Every structure is written in C-alpha cells, then in structure tokens.
CSV table of C-alpha atoms and ligand atoms in Angstrom, one decimal:
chain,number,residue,atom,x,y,z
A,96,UNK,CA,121.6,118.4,119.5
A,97,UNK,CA,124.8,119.8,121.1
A,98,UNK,CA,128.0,120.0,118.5
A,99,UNK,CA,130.0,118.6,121.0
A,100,UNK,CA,129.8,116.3,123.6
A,101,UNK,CA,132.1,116.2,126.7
A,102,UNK,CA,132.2,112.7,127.2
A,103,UNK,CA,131.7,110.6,124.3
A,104,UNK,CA,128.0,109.0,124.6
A,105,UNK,CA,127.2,105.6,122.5
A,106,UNK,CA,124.8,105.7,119.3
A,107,UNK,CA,123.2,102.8,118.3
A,108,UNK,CA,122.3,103.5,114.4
A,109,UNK,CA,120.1,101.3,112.4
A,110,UNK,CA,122.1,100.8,109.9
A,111,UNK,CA,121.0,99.9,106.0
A,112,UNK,CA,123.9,101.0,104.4
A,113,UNK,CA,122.4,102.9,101.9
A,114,UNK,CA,123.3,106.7,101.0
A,115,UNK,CA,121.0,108.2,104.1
A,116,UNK,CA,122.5,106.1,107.1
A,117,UNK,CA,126.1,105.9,105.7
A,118,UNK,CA,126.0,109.9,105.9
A,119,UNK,CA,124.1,109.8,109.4
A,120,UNK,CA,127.2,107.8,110.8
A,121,UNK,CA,130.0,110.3,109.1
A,122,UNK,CA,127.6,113.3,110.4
A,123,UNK,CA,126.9,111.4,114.2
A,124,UNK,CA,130.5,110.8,114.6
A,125,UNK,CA,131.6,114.5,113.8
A,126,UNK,CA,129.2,115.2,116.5
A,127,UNK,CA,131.6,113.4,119.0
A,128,UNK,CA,128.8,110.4,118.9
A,129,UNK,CA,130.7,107.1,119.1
A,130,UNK,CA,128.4,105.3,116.7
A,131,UNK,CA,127.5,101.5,115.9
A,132,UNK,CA,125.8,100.9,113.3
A,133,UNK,CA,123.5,97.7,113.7
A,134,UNK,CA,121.8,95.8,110.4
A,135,UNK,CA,118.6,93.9,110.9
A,136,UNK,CA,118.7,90.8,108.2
A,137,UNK,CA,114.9,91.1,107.4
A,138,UNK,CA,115.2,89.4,104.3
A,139,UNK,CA,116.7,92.3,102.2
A,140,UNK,CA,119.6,90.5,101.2
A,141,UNK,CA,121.9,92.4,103.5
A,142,UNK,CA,123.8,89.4,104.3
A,143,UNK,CA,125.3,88.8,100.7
A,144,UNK,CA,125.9,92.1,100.7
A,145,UNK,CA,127.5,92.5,104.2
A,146,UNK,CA,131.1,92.3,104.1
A,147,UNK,CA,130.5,95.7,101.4
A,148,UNK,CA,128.2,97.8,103.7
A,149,UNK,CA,130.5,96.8,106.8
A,150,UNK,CA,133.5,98.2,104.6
A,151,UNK,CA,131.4,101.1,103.9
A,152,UNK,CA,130.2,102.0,107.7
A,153,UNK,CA,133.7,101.9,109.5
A,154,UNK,CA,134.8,103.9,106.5
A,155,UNK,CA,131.9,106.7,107.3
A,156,UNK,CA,133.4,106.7,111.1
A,157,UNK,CA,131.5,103.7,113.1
A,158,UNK,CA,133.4,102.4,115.8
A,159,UNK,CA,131.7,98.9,114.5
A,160,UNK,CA,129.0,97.6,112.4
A,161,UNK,CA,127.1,94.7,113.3
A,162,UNK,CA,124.2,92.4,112.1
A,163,UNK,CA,121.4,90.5,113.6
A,164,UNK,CA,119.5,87.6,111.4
A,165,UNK,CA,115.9,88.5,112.7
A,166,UNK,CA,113.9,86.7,109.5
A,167,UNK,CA,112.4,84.1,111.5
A,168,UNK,CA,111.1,86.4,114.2
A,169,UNK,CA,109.8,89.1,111.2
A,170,UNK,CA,108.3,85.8,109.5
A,171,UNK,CA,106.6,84.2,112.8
A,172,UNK,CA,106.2,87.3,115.3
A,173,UNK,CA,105.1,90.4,112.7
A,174,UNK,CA,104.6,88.8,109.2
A,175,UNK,CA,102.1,85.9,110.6
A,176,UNK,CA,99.9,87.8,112.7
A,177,UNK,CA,99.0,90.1,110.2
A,178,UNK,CA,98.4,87.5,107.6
A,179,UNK,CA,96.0,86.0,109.9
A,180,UNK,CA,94.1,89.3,110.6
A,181,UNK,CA,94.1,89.6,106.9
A,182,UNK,CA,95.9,93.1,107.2
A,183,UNK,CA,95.9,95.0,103.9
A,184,UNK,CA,96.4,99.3,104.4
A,185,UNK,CA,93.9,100.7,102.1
A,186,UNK,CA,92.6,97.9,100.5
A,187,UNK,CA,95.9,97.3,98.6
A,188,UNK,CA,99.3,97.8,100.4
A,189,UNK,CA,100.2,94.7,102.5
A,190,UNK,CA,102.5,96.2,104.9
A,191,UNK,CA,106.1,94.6,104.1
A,192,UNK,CA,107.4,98.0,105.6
A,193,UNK,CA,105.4,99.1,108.1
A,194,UNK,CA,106.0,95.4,109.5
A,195,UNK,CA,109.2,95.3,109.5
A,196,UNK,CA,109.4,98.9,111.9
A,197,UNK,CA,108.3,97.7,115.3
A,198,UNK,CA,111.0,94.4,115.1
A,199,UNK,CA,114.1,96.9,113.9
A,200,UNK,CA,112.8,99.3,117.1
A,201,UNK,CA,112.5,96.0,119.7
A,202,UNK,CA,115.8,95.4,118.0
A,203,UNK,CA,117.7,98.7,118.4
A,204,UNK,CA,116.7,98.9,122.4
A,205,UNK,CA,117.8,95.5,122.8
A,206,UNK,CA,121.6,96.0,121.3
A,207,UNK,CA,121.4,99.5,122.9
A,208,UNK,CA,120.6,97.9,126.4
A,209,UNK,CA,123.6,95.6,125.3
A,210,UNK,CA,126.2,97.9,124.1
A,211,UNK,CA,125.2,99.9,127.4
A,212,UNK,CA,124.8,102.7,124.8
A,213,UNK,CA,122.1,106.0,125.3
A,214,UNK,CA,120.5,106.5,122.4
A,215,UNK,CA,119.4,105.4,119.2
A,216,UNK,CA,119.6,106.8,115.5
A,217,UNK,CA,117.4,106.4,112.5
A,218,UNK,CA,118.0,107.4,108.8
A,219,UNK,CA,114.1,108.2,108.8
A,220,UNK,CA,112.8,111.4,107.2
A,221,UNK,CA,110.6,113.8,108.5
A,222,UNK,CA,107.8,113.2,106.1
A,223,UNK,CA,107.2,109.5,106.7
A,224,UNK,CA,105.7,106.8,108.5
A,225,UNK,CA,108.7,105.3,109.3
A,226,UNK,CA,109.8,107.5,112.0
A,227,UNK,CA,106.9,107.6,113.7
A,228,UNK,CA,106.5,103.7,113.9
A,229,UNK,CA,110.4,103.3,115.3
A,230,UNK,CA,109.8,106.1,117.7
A,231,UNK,CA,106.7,105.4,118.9
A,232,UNK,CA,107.7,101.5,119.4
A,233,UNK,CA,111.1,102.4,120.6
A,234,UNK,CA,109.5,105.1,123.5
A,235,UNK,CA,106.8,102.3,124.6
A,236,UNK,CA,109.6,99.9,124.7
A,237,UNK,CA,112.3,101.8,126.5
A,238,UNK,CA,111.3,105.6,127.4
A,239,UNK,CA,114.8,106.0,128.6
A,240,UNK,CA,116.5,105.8,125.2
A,241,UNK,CA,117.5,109.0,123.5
A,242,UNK,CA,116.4,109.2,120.0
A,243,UNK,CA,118.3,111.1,117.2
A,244,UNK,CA,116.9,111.5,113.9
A,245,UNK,CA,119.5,112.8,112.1
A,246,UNK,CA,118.1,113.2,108.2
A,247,UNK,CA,115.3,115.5,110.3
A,248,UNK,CA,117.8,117.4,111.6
A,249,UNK,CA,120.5,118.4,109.2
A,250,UNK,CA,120.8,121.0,106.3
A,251,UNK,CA,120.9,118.6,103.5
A,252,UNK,CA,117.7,118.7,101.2
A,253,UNK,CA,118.2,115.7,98.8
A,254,UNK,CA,120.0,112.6,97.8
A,255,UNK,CA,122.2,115.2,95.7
A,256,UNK,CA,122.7,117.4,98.5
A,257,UNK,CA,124.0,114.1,100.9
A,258,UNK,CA,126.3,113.0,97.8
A,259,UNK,CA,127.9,116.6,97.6
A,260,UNK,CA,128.5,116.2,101.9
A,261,UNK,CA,130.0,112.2,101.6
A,262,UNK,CA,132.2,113.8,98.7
A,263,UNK,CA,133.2,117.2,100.9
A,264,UNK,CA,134.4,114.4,103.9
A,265,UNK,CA,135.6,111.7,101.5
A,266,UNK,CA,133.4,109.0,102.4
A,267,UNK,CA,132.3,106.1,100.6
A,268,UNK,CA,128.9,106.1,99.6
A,269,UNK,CA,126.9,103.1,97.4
A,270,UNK,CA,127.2,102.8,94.0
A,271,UNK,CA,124.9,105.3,91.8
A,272,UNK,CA,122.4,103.4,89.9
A,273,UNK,CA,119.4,103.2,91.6
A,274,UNK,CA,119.5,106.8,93.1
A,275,UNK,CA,116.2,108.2,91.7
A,276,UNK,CA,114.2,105.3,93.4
A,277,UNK,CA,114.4,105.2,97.2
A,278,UNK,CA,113.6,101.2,97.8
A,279,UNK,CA,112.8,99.5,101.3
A,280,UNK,CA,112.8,95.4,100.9
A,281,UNK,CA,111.9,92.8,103.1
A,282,UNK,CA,110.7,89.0,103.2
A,283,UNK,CA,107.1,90.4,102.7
A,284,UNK,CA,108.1,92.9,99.7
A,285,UNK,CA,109.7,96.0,98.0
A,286,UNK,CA,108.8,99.5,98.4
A,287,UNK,CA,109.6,101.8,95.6
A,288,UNK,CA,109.0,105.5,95.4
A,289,UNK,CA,109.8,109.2,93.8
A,290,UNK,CA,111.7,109.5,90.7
A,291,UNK,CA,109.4,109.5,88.1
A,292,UNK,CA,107.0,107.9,90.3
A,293,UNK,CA,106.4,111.6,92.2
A,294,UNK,CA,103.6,111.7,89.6
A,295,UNK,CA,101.0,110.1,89.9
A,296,UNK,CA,99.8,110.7,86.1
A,297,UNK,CA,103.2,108.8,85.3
A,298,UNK,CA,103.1,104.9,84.8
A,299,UNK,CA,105.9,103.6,86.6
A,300,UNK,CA,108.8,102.5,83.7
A,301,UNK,CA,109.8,98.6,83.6
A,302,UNK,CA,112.9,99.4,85.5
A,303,UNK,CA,110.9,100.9,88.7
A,304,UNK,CA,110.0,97.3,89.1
A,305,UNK,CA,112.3,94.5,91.0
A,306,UNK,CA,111.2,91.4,91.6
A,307,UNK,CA,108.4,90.6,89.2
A,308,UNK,CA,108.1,89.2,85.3
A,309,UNK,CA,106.2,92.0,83.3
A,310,UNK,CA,103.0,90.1,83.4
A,311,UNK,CA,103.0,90.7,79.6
A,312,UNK,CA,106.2,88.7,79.3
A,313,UNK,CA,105.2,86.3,81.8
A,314,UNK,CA,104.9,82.5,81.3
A,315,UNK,CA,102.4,81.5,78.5
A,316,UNK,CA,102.0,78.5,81.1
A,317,UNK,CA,100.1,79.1,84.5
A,318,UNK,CA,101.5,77.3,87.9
A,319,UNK,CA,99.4,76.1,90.6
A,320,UNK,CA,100.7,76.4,94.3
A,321,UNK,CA,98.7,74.4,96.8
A,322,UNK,CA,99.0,76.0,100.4
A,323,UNK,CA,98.1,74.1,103.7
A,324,UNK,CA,97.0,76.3,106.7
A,325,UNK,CA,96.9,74.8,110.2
A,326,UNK,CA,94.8,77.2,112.4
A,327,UNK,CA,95.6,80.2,110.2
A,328,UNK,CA,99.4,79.4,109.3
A,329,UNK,CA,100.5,78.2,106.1
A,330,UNK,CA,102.5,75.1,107.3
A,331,UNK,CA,102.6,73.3,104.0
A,332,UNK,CA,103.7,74.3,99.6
A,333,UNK,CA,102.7,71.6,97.3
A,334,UNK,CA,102.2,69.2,99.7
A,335,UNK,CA,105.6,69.4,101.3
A,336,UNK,CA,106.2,71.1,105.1
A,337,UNK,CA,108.6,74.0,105.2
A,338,UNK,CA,109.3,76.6,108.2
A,339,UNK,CA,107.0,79.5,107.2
A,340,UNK,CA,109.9,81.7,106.0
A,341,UNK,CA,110.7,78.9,103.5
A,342,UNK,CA,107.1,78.8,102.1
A,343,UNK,CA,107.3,82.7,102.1
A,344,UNK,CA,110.6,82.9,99.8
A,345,UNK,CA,109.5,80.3,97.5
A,346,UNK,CA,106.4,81.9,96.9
A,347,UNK,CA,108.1,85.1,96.3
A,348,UNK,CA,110.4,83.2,93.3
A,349,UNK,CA,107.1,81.6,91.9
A,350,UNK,CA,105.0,84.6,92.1
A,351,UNK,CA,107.8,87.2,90.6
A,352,UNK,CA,108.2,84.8,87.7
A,353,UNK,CA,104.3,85.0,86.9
A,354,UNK,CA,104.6,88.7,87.6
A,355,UNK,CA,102.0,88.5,91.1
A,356,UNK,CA,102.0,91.4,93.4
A,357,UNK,CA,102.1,94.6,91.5
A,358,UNK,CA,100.8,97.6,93.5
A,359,UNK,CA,101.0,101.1,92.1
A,360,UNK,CA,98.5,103.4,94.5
A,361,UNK,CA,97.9,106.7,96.2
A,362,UNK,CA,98.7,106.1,99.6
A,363,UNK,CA,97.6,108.0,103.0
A,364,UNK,CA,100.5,108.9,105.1
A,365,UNK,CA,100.2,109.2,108.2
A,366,UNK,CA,101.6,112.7,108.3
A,367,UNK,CA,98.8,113.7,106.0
A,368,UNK,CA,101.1,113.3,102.9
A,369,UNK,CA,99.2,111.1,100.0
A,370,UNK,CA,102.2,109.3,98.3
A,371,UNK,CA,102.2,107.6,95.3
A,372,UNK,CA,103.4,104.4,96.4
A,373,UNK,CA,104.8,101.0,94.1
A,374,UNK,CA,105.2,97.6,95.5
A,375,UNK,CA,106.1,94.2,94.4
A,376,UNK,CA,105.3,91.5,97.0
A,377,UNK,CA,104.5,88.3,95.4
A,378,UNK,CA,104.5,85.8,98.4
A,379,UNK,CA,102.4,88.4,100.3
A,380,UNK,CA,99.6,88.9,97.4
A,381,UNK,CA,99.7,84.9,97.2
A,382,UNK,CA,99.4,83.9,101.1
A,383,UNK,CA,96.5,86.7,101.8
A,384,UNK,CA,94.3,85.6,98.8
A,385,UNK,CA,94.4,81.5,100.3
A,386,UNK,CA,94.0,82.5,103.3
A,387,UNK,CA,90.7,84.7,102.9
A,388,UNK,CA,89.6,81.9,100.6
A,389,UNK,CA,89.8,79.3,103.5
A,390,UNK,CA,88.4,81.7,106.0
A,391,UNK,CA,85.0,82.0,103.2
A,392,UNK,CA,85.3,78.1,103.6
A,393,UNK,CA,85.5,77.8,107.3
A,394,UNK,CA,84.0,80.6,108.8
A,395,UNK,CA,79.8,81.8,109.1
A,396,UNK,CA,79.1,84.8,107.7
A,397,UNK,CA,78.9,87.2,110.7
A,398,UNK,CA,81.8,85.9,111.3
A,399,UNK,CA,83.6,86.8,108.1
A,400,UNK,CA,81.6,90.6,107.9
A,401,UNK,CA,83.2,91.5,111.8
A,402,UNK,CA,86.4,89.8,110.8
A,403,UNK,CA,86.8,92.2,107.6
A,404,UNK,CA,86.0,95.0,110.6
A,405,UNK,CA,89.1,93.9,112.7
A,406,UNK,CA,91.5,93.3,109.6
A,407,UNK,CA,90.9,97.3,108.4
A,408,UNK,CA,91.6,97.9,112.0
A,409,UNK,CA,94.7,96.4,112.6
A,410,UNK,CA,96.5,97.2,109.2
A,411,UNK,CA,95.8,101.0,110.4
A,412,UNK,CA,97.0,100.0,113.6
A,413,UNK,CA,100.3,98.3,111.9
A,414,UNK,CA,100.4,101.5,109.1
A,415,UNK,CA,100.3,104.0,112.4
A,416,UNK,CA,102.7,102.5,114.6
A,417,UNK,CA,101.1,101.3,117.4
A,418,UNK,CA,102.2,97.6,117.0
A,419,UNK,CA,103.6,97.4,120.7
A,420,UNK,CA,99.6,98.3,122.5
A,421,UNK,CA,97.3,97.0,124.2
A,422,UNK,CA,94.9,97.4,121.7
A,423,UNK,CA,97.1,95.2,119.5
A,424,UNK,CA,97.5,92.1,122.1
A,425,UNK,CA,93.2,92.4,122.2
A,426,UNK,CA,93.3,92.1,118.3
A,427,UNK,CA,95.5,89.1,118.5
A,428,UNK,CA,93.6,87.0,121.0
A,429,UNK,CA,90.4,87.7,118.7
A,430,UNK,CA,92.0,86.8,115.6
A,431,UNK,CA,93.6,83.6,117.3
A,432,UNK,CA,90.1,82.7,118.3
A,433,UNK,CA,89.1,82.8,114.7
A,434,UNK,CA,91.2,81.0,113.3
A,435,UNK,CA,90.9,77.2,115.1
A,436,UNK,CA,88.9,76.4,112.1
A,437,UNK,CA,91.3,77.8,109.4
A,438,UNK,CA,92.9,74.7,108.5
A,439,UNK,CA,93.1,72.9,105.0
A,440,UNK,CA,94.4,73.9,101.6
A,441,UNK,CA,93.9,76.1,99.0
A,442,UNK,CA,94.9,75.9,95.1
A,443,UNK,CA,95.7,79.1,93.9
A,444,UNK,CA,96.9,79.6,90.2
A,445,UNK,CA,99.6,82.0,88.9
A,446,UNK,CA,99.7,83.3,85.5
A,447,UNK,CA,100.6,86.9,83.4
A,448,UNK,CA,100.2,88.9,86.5
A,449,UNK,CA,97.3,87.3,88.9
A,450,UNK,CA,97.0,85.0,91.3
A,451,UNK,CA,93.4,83.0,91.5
A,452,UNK,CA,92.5,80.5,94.3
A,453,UNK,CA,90.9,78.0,92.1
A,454,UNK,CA,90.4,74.9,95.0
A,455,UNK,CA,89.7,74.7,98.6
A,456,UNK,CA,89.4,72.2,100.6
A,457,UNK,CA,88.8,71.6,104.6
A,458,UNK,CA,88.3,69.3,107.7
A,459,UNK,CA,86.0,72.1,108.6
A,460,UNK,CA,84.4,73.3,105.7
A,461,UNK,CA,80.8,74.9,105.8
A,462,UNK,CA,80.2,74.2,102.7
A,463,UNK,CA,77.6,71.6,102.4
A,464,UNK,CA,77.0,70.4,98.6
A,465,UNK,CA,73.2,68.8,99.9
A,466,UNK,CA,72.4,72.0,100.2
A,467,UNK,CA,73.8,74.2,97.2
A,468,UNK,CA,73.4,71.7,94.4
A,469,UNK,CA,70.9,72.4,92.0
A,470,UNK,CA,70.9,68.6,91.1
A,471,UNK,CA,68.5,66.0,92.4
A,472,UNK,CA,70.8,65.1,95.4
A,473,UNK,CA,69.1,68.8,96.9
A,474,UNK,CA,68.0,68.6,101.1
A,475,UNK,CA,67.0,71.9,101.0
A,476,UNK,CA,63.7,72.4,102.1
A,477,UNK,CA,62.7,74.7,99.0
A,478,UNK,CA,58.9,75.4,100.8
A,479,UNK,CA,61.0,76.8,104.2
A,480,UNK,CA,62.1,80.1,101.9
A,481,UNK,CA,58.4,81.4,101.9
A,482,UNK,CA,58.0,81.8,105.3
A,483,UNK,CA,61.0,83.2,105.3
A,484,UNK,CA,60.9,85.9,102.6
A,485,UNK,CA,57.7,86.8,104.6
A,486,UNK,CA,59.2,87.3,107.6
A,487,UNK,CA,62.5,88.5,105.9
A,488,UNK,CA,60.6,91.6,104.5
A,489,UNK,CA,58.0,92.5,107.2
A,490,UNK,CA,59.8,95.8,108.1
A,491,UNK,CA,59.5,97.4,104.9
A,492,UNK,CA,55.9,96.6,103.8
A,493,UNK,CA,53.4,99.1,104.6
A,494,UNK,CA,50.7,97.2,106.8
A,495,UNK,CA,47.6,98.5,108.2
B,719,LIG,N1,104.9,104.0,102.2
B,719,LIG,C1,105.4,102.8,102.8
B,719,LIG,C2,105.2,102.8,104.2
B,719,LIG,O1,105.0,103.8,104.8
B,719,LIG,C3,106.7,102.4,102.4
B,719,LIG,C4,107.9,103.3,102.8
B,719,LIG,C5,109.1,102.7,102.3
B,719,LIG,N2,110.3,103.5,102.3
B,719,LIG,C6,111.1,103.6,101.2
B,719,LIG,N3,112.2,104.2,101.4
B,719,LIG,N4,110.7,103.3,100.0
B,719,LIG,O2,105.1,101.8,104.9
C-alpha cells in the first residue's frame, strides 16, 4: 500500500471496536484513507455498547461510524441453513464464526457500493480463517472492491505491540480486562482463544468461559425445552411461536444457565494451523441435537447415512469460505428436499452441562410401534428374517 494517496479514496472498515480495528482506523487514516467504519449487529451486543465504540472510532480518525442490525438475516439466511444441513466442523465446532463471515462481506460491498467508497478493510490476521472467508466472499461478490488488510500488513506483532502504537498516537483503545483472550460472539456463540488456552495441555480457567454455568455449579434441577420444527425450522419453544431469532436467544439463556455448549478442541485451520479452540454456544448445541433427533424420526435410513455425507460437506464448505458457490446453492436445494418431512417436536432436557432429547414426536414419523414392540401387539412377521439372513449373508459364505 502507497503512504500517501493523492486524492483521498473511501475505506469501508468492518468495524468491531475492539483493540485490532480501532488501531486499523488510526493507522488507515494516517495513510490518507478517509475511513468509515461499519458494525454488523450479529447479536454480539454491539448495540448496548454502541454509543461507546462510536466515541471510540471517530476518536481513532473515522470520518463516521455506522451500524447495521443484520440478526434476522444471520438467523434466517446463514444460521438456518446450516442447522438444517446439520453443519458441525469437525464433529464439534458449530460454526457461530465462520457464519457470521460471508453476511459481514455481503454487508461491507453493499455499504461500500453505497458510500460510493473503493475498498474495503478487515481487522483479520494473517493466520486465520477469517480473512479468507471475507475475501473470498467479498471477491465473488464484487471483484472490483479493493481489499486492505491492514493487521497483515503492519509492523505490530501483538496486542502489546498495538497498545504501545494507540498510546504513541493518543488514541482511545477498549478497556484492559479481557486482553489475554481474543473473543468473536454472535447469536450462534462465542469464540475464545490464546492466553492460556495456546496450550493445549492447559484446561481452560473458569474465567475463559462467558456465557455458561460451570456445569458443576449448575441447577441441581434439569429443564425441559420442547422444540417444534416445521420442514426443518424450529418455529415453536414450549409450545409457544417465536421468530426463530427469539427461540435462538432464549435457548442461549436456558442453556448457559445449565452450563450446555462447552467446546474445548484442536481445531484444523484452514491455513494449516491446528488451534486450540473454546466455545460456548448453548442455543446452537440445543437446536442441532432436536433437530438430528427428528430427522432419525422422519427420515429412512439411506437417507440419514447420505445426509451425514452432505452435513460434513457443507460445514467444510462454511469453515473454508466458499458460502457464496455454486456448490453451496446445490447443497441447499438437497437439503430443502430433505427436510418436507422434518416437522414435529422434540423434548430435550438440560441439566449440569448436557443437553438430552428425551421425546419426539411427528405427523411423519417412521416409527411404527407394531413393529418394534416386543409385546403381544407385534406384526412383524418373525419367520420373514430367515429368508433374509440367508440372502443377507450369501456373499460371504464359501459355496461350492
Ligand atoms: N476458529 C474459529 C473460526 O475460524 C473462531 C475464530 C474466532 N476469532 C476470534 N477472534 N476468537 O471460525
């Protein structure tokens, strides 16, 4: 990037207001960048903090700072279709991140094509996933766009290293306690590394952790949550409808209280990193387990086993980046298909740290009690399984 710039060109900075983005607008706009720093509301709380970070970004140099409420698109346009394609990473992270990427890219180009600016900024690192999922979504969505990446860029090393800089130019940076965690948070959960979590032989101290009850010091009393799906989307909580964003934030107050959703893991990056990785995402954990439970209702075997194929597919497709492909829009319309029969609801039941669907029931349940009951009320045809085991094991059985 050039110093300086002879006419001054408009940045469009995804803004957190945290320590890395307030420096990138000081350092963007001593670079002759006439910066706006935008804020997507994905459920992080930024709007109770707003009127603080907004303080703190014209302070850093931003000509303005503004934010966008996008929870209801996050909830209905990125959250829900991976719920539905049951998309865990790795058999254990559920994406709360990762998800949130490809809606704050869609959103940057937008307000960029808006402000009339040229480029775009992100506070992403060079060793993370991050950048490559807002770049990558941000080139197939507007190619035009000129990207800066300042943390990449500049001299500073660490979090100490970007205090020492906001002190050198007098800027306001946020208040010190949780520096030795770096934290991303959205509607779908919190993402917590280093500190003391940068080893992996370390188990992460009570205070790495948010959101959630110890499960030790949980409720000696479990809660039951009753979740209706209609065609794959929860639509109902205890019997009551709520917009899906609703059913997602209550679930995330129930569940933290029972102390649902810990994740502590070694994680693949995509930049061939392993991480040690914590997250707390209680509504998530919750909405994933009913949800599988009614598809094992609803849905034939073959069914379920190719399913499980597509959902380890598309939470690498999410984890990579490559939410806005073709291959993407093919894994919808398949999933969609799948889920016609994914209606009814599920009884799952929270206590000291787990969350166990204990009752299902559907319009289009499979499950036919004539046939599984071992009591006299039995119309399986007992005398059919011979000629079946016969059959069954033919292949193997040396003949002559
Ligand atoms: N490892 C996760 C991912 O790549 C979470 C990254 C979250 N960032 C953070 N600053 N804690 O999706």
């Amino acid at each position: 990037m050039k110093p300086t710039l002879k006419k001054k060109q408009k940045v469009i900075l995804a803004y957190s207001g945290g320590l890395d983005t307030s420096v990138c607008i000081h350092w963007l706009s001593a670079r002759g960048y006439s910066v706006v720093g935008f804020c997507v509301d994905v459920g992080q709380g930024i709007a109770e903090n707003f009127s603080v970070i907004k303080k703190r970004g014209l302070a850093c140099g931003a000509e303005k700072i503004v934010i966008q409420d996008l929870r209801e698109s996050f909830a209905e346009d990125y959250i829900l279709p991976a719920l539905k394609a049951g998309a865990i990473y790795e058999g254990k992270y559920l994406l709360a991140t990762a998800l949130s990427r490809p809606l704050i890219a869609k959103a940057l180009a937008e307000t960029a094509q808006k402000e009339k600016a040229t480029a775009v900024a992100h506070g992403c690192t060079g060793k993370g996933n991050d950048q490559v999922r807002i770049e990558v979504s941000l080139r197939v969505l507007n190619p035009k766009l000129n990207i800066l990446a300042p943390v990449r860029e500049w001299e500073m090393k660490s979090r100490q290293e970007e205090m020492d800089y906001a002190k050198r130019k007098r800027i306001p940076i946020p208040p010190k306690k949780d520096s030795v965690y770096s934290l991303d948070q959205n509607l779908w959960g919190i993402a917590i590394e280093s500190g003391p979590l940068e080893d992996p032989w370390n188990e992460p101290p009570a205070e790495a952790y948010r959101w959630t009850t110890d499960p030790a010091k949980a409720p000696n009393k479990p809660d039951y949550v009753t979740i209706e799906f209609n065609r794959g989307k929860p639509v109902k909580l205890n019997g009551r409808s709520l917009p899906f964003i609703k059913i997602i934030e209550t679930l995330n107050a129930t569940g933290a209280r029972h102390g649902v959703g810990r994740v502590d893991m070694i994680e693949d990056r995509l930049v061939g990193i392993k991480s040690r990785e914590v997250y707390e995402a209680p509504a998530a954990t919750i909405l994933h387990l009913a949800h599988k439970e009614l598809e094992h209702l609803t849905l034939d075997r073959e069914m379920l086993s190719f399913k499980e194929g597509i959902a380890q597919r598309y939470s690498r497709l999410i984890y990579d980046g490559l939410w806005f492909t073709p291959l993407k829009t093919a894994f919808d319309a398949f999933v969609e298909s799948t889920q016609k029969t994914v209606t009814g609801q599920v009884k799952v039941k929270l206590f000291k740290g787990t969350a166990m669907p204990v009752a299902r029931k559907s319009p289009y349940s499979r499950y036919a009690e004539s046939l599984a009951t071992y009591s006299g009320k039995d119309l399986f045809d007992q005398k059919a399984a011979a000629g079946f085991i016969a059959l069954w094991g033919l292949p193997y059985i040396k003949h002559r």
